[in-house]
Amino acid sequence: MSRARCHALFLAAVSPRGATTRVAVRRGLSAWPVLQEPDMEYQDAVRTLNTLQTNANYLEMVKRKRGDPQTQLEAMKLYLARSGLQVEDLDQLNIIHITGTKGKGSTCAFTERILRSYGLKTGFFSSPHLVQVRERIRINGQPISSELFTKHFWRLYHRLEETKDDSSCVSMPGYFRFLTLMAFHVFLQEKVDLAVLEVGIGGAYDCTNIIRKPVVCGITSLGIDHTGLLGDTMEKIAWQKGGIFKSGVPAFTVLQPDEPLAVLRDRAQQISVSLMELPGVEEDCLGRHFILWALGLLICVRPAGVHLGSRNRVWWVLVDGRADGIREGYPLSSCCLSPPQCPLYLCPPLQALEEGGPPLTLGLEGEHQRSNAALALQVARCWLQQKGYQDAGELKASRPSLPGQLPLAPVFQPTPRMQQGLRHTEWPGRTQLLRRGPLTWYLDGAHTTSSMQACVRWFRQALHRCERPDSGSEVRVLLFNSTGDRDSAALLKLLQPCQFDYAIFCPNLAEMASTDNADQQNFTVTLDQVLLRCLAHQQHWSRLHEEQVSPDPWSTPSQEQDGPASLLLAPHPPHTHSASSLVFSCISHALQWITQGRDPLFQPPSPPRGLLAHPVADSGAMVLQEAAAIHVLVTGSLHLVGGVLKLLEPSLSQ
């Protein structure tokens, strides 16, 4: 037996009679659901929606024979037309378009909540969902009701069925395309004031990118993800993300590595010429929209807010305050005037916006959320300015950008309503804590190396802050899964220094029999595939403990352990069972073993027979039953986090 005590046993794949359930394995996830006549019930709508998922075998074939991605956008426009809308109709939605590798969902959530605090009716389209598919389409921050989802689903589905072209290869859009179309219809029907759209994958060829005139765009932190579709370098991925830039639309991004940042700048310049100084200006320019960059400050103005005049043979630009609440004059020689083609701005850190005012409180935990909040503030402020709102934050003095660099977005004082929005932002499954009796659940859907680094920092900081029990042991448990083409070995290596007592691996299946909950069904992979991947995760974890691991990359030996910047864990003496790992065949069985009946809300009827029929599971159960505190980190996949939340928070399924 290895020192890591790796146990490749599908504990929950043992039937009540003790026989291995090979039938369950073969049944798998790739079996198509039995189609029923729709009776306008929510679950029937979701089951029909699930038939639009791509079968696992077909998906592999498509990946090998992928054609021109531009045709995918053209196909999406045709679906939109068949649904009864034209691209021009989407202009009414006053869209905010957000992409990025990590933090795009959190940034969208911050942005939506800020603008909702201004009394605006918001729409919000995101992916994936955690528990129910209707979470992807939100009105005023809340998932649309089952009734509203059902009504709009069948209306759109029947419209697309009626407009089928028998000569066409594909008569119905795929799962994500359908939901994107449905979100457009819902937002238009519900007459939202604005819609926040989170890109699905990439940007340039994502089906949300059929929109032609968003109000503002944003790009969050970039990293390596979806390499099979977007490319295997940061530069290639940045090119894809920059595909959401539009002529006439301001765009903002956060600090990025030099190479991908240069790609974003080049993408913006492909759409428009960069800002440049003008030696003079003619009177006929008065009717054009302008973005004014004066003395290091970005001032977005409408035509009615710009006046030109000459004095002593020097042209002056006057801003009368209709957009910014100020009236100042600048000599043209100190200004840059540019038609709003695609100006791209770099967000200053959140600290710069806090100077001279109270510290900003964020509703989402984790240091990395400050970058997301900084981008959200800039995007929300720009939207407010573009729509003529005056209460958009008082400008502060800032330094002009250096030559050759992206211009800095303005430094301003966040308004009370902005502060309220940041403080009240909620986004489940991202740096989320649930304290339940002796158990503390740490939920974060990190699934890239950069997001996992942020997750580990948050987890270790949270552990450092938590109160130590007066007596009794503490146990740390990792519940992990990873899907797609992600490098699970690299993710697990980042987690290894957290000193987990147990590592638990399971597929993103809430329960073995998921037929009663259509929201959790997934036909893009087979059960064989996901179980084998869990075994691979366990083998990676075992090797990490068998090797001579390098010193902890997270430690900061130059700082005192009790210092404010330290990320060191509190002393954690290893147990004799340290680094043991187990594989379960569904989330429910994994949670039953982890909780040992000690979570006051998660009380399954009875554990399946044979669940503890293994020495490590049996001895570990005794440790968990006696522990004074159990810390469980759930990470690696948002779908895994969603399955855990479904079981721990039954109200989310109602």
Short mmCIF file of N, CA, C and O in Angstrom, two decimals, residues 438-484:
data_model
loop_
_atom_site.label_atom_id
_atom_site.label_comp_id
_atom_site.label_asym_id
_atom_site.label_seq_id
_atom_site.Cartn_x
_atom_site.Cartn_y
_atom_site.Cartn_z
N PRO A 438 -20.82 21.23 13.26
CA PRO A 438 -19.36 21.13 13.26
C PRO A 438 -18.75 21.25 11.87
O PRO A 438 -17.52 21.32 11.74
N LEU A 439 -19.59 21.27 10.84
CA LEU A 439 -19.07 21.31 9.47
C LEU A 439 -19.08 22.73 8.93
O LEU A 439 -20.04 23.48 9.11
N THR A 440 -18.01 23.09 8.25
CA THR A 440 -17.94 24.32 7.48
C THR A 440 -17.64 23.95 6.04
O THR A 440 -16.64 23.29 5.75
N TRP A 441 -18.53 24.36 5.15
CA TRP A 441 -18.40 24.06 3.72
C TRP A 441 -17.82 25.28 3.02
O TRP A 441 -18.34 26.39 3.15
N TYR A 442 -16.77 25.07 2.27
CA TYR A 442 -16.13 26.12 1.47
C TYR A 442 -16.38 25.76 0.01
O TYR A 442 -15.84 24.77 -0.50
N LEU A 443 -17.21 26.54 -0.66
CA LEU A 443 -17.65 26.21 -2.02
C LEU A 443 -17.10 27.20 -3.01
O LEU A 443 -17.36 28.41 -2.92
N ASP A 444 -16.33 26.72 -3.96
CA ASP A 444 -15.80 27.60 -5.01
C ASP A 444 -15.58 26.78 -6.27
O ASP A 444 -14.85 25.78 -6.26
N GLY A 445 -16.19 27.22 -7.37
CA GLY A 445 -16.13 26.47 -8.62
C GLY A 445 -14.88 26.71 -9.43
O GLY A 445 -14.93 26.62 -10.66
N ALA A 446 -13.75 27.00 -8.79
CA ALA A 446 -12.50 27.25 -9.52
C ALA A 446 -12.16 26.04 -10.40
O ALA A 446 -12.21 24.90 -9.94
N HIS A 447 -11.77 26.30 -11.65
CA HIS A 447 -11.47 25.20 -12.56
C HIS A 447 -10.32 25.51 -13.51
O HIS A 447 -10.09 24.77 -14.47
N THR A 448 -9.60 26.59 -13.27
CA THR A 448 -8.37 26.88 -14.00
C THR A 448 -7.25 27.07 -12.99
O THR A 448 -7.51 27.25 -11.79
N THR A 449 -6.01 27.05 -13.46
CA THR A 449 -4.90 27.18 -12.52
C THR A 449 -4.93 28.53 -11.81
O THR A 449 -4.70 28.61 -10.60
N SER A 450 -5.23 29.58 -12.54
CA SER A 450 -5.25 30.91 -11.91
C SER A 450 -6.41 31.03 -10.92
O SER A 450 -6.24 31.58 -9.82
N SER A 451 -7.59 30.52 -11.29
CA SER A 451 -8.71 30.61 -10.36
C SER A 451 -8.51 29.67 -9.17
O SER A 451 -8.94 29.98 -8.05
N MET A 452 -7.82 28.54 -9.37
CA MET A 452 -7.54 27.65 -8.25
C MET A 452 -6.54 28.29 -7.28
O MET A 452 -6.66 28.10 -6.06
N GLN A 453 -5.57 29.02 -7.79
CA GLN A 453 -4.67 29.75 -6.92
C GLN A 453 -5.44 30.73 -6.04
O GLN A 453 -5.20 30.83 -4.83
N ALA A 454 -6.40 31.44 -6.65
CA ALA A 454 -7.21 32.38 -5.88
C ALA A 454 -8.07 31.64 -4.87
O ALA A 454 -8.25 32.10 -3.73
N CYS A 455 -8.60 30.49 -5.24
CA CYS A 455 -9.41 29.69 -4.34
C CYS A 455 -8.60 29.24 -3.13
O CYS A 455 -9.07 29.30 -1.99
N VAL A 456 -7.39 28.77 -3.37
CA VAL A 456 -6.55 28.30 -2.27
C VAL A 456 -6.20 29.44 -1.33
O VAL A 456 -6.21 29.28 -0.10
N ARG A 457 -5.91 30.61 -1.88
CA ARG A 457 -5.63 31.77 -1.02
C ARG A 457 -6.83 32.07 -0.12
O ARG A 457 -6.69 32.30 1.08
N TRP A 458 -8.01 32.09 -0.75
CA TRP A 458 -9.23 32.36 0.02
C TRP A 458 -9.45 31.31 1.09
O TRP A 458 -9.74 31.64 2.26
N PHE A 459 -9.29 30.03 0.74
CA PHE A 459 -9.52 28.94 1.69
C PHE A 459 -8.55 29.03 2.86
O PHE A 459 -8.95 28.90 4.03
N ARG A 460 -7.30 29.29 2.59
CA ARG A 460 -6.31 29.33 3.65
C ARG A 460 -6.50 30.56 4.53
O ARG A 460 -6.30 30.50 5.75
N GLN A 461 -6.87 31.67 3.93
CA GLN A 461 -7.16 32.85 4.74
C GLN A 461 -8.37 32.61 5.63
O GLN A 461 -8.39 33.01 6.80
N ALA A 462 -9.40 31.96 5.08
CA ALA A 462 -10.59 31.67 5.87
C ALA A 462 -10.27 30.73 7.03
O ALA A 462 -10.77 30.90 8.15
N LEU A 463 -9.42 29.74 6.79
CA LEU A 463 -9.02 28.83 7.86
C LEU A 463 -8.23 29.58 8.93
O LEU A 463 -8.39 29.32 10.12
N HIS A 464 -7.39 30.49 8.50
CA HIS A 464 -6.56 31.24 9.44
C HIS A 464 -7.43 32.12 10.33
O HIS A 464 -7.08 32.36 11.50
N ARG A 465 -8.57 32.60 9.80
CA ARG A 465 -9.43 33.49 10.57
C ARG A 465 -10.39 32.75 11.50
O ARG A 465 -10.88 33.31 12.46
N CYS A 466 -10.69 31.50 11.18
CA CYS A 466 -11.73 30.80 11.93
C CYS A 466 -11.24 30.46 13.34
O CYS A 466 -10.05 30.29 13.59
N GLU A 467 -12.19 30.38 14.25
CA GLU A 467 -11.87 30.06 15.64
C GLU A 467 -11.50 28.59 15.76
O GLU A 467 -12.15 27.71 15.20
N ARG A 468 -10.46 28.33 16.55
CA ARG A 468 -10.04 26.97 16.80
C ARG A 468 -10.90 26.37 17.91
O ARG A 468 -11.24 27.05 18.88
N PRO A 469 -11.29 25.11 17.78
CA PRO A 469 -12.06 24.48 18.86
C PRO A 469 -11.23 24.36 20.13
O PRO A 469 -10.01 24.18 20.08
N ASP A 470 -11.91 24.47 21.27
CA ASP A 470 -11.20 24.37 22.55
C ASP A 470 -10.61 22.99 22.75
O ASP A 470 -9.55 22.83 23.36
N SER A 471 -11.30 22.00 22.27
CA SER A 471 -10.80 20.63 22.41
C SER A 471 -11.27 19.83 21.21
O SER A 471 -12.19 20.21 20.49
N GLY A 472 -10.63 18.71 21.00
CA GLY A 472 -11.00 17.86 19.88
C GLY A 472 -10.20 18.18 18.63
O GLY A 472 -9.54 19.21 18.53
N SER A 473 -10.28 17.30 17.67
CA SER A 473 -9.48 17.42 16.46
C SER A 473 -10.22 18.18 15.37
O SER A 473 -11.45 18.33 15.41
N GLU A 474 -9.45 18.68 14.42
CA GLU A 474 -10.00 19.29 13.21
C GLU A 474 -9.65 18.39 12.02
O GLU A 474 -8.54 17.86 11.94
N VAL A 475 -10.58 18.26 11.12
CA VAL A 475 -10.37 17.43 9.94
C VAL A 475 -10.61 18.29 8.71
O VAL A 475 -11.58 19.05 8.65
N ARG A 476 -9.72 18.16 7.74
CA ARG A 476 -9.86 18.88 6.48
C ARG A 476 -10.12 17.88 5.36
O ARG A 476 -9.37 16.91 5.18
N VAL A 477 -11.16 18.15 4.59
CA VAL A 477 -11.58 17.23 3.53
C VAL A 477 -11.65 18.01 2.23
O VAL A 477 -12.21 19.11 2.17
N LEU A 478 -11.11 17.43 1.19
CA LEU A 478 -11.23 17.98 -0.16
C LEU A 478 -12.24 17.14 -0.93
O LEU A 478 -12.13 15.91 -0.98
N LEU A 479 -13.23 17.79 -1.53
CA LEU A 479 -14.17 17.14 -2.45
C LEU A 479 -13.92 17.76 -3.82
O LEU A 479 -14.15 18.96 -4.01
N PHE A 480 -13.47 16.96 -4.78
CA PHE A 480 -12.94 17.51 -6.03
C PHE A 480 -13.46 16.74 -7.23
O PHE A 480 -13.66 15.52 -7.20
N ASN A 481 -13.65 17.48 -8.31
CA ASN A 481 -13.83 16.89 -9.63
C ASN A 481 -13.42 17.92 -10.66
O ASN A 481 -13.45 19.14 -10.40
N SER A 482 -13.01 17.47 -11.81
CA SER A 482 -12.62 18.35 -12.91
C SER A 482 -13.08 17.71 -14.21
O SER A 482 -13.04 16.49 -14.35
N THR A 483 -13.51 18.53 -15.15
CA THR A 483 -14.09 18.02 -16.39
C THR A 483 -13.40 18.64 -17.60
O THR A 483 -12.56 19.54 -17.47
N GLY A 484 -13.80 18.17 -18.78
CA GLY A 484 -13.30 18.75 -20.03
C GLY A 484 -11.83 18.50 -20.24
O GLY A 484 -11.27 17.48 -19.82
#
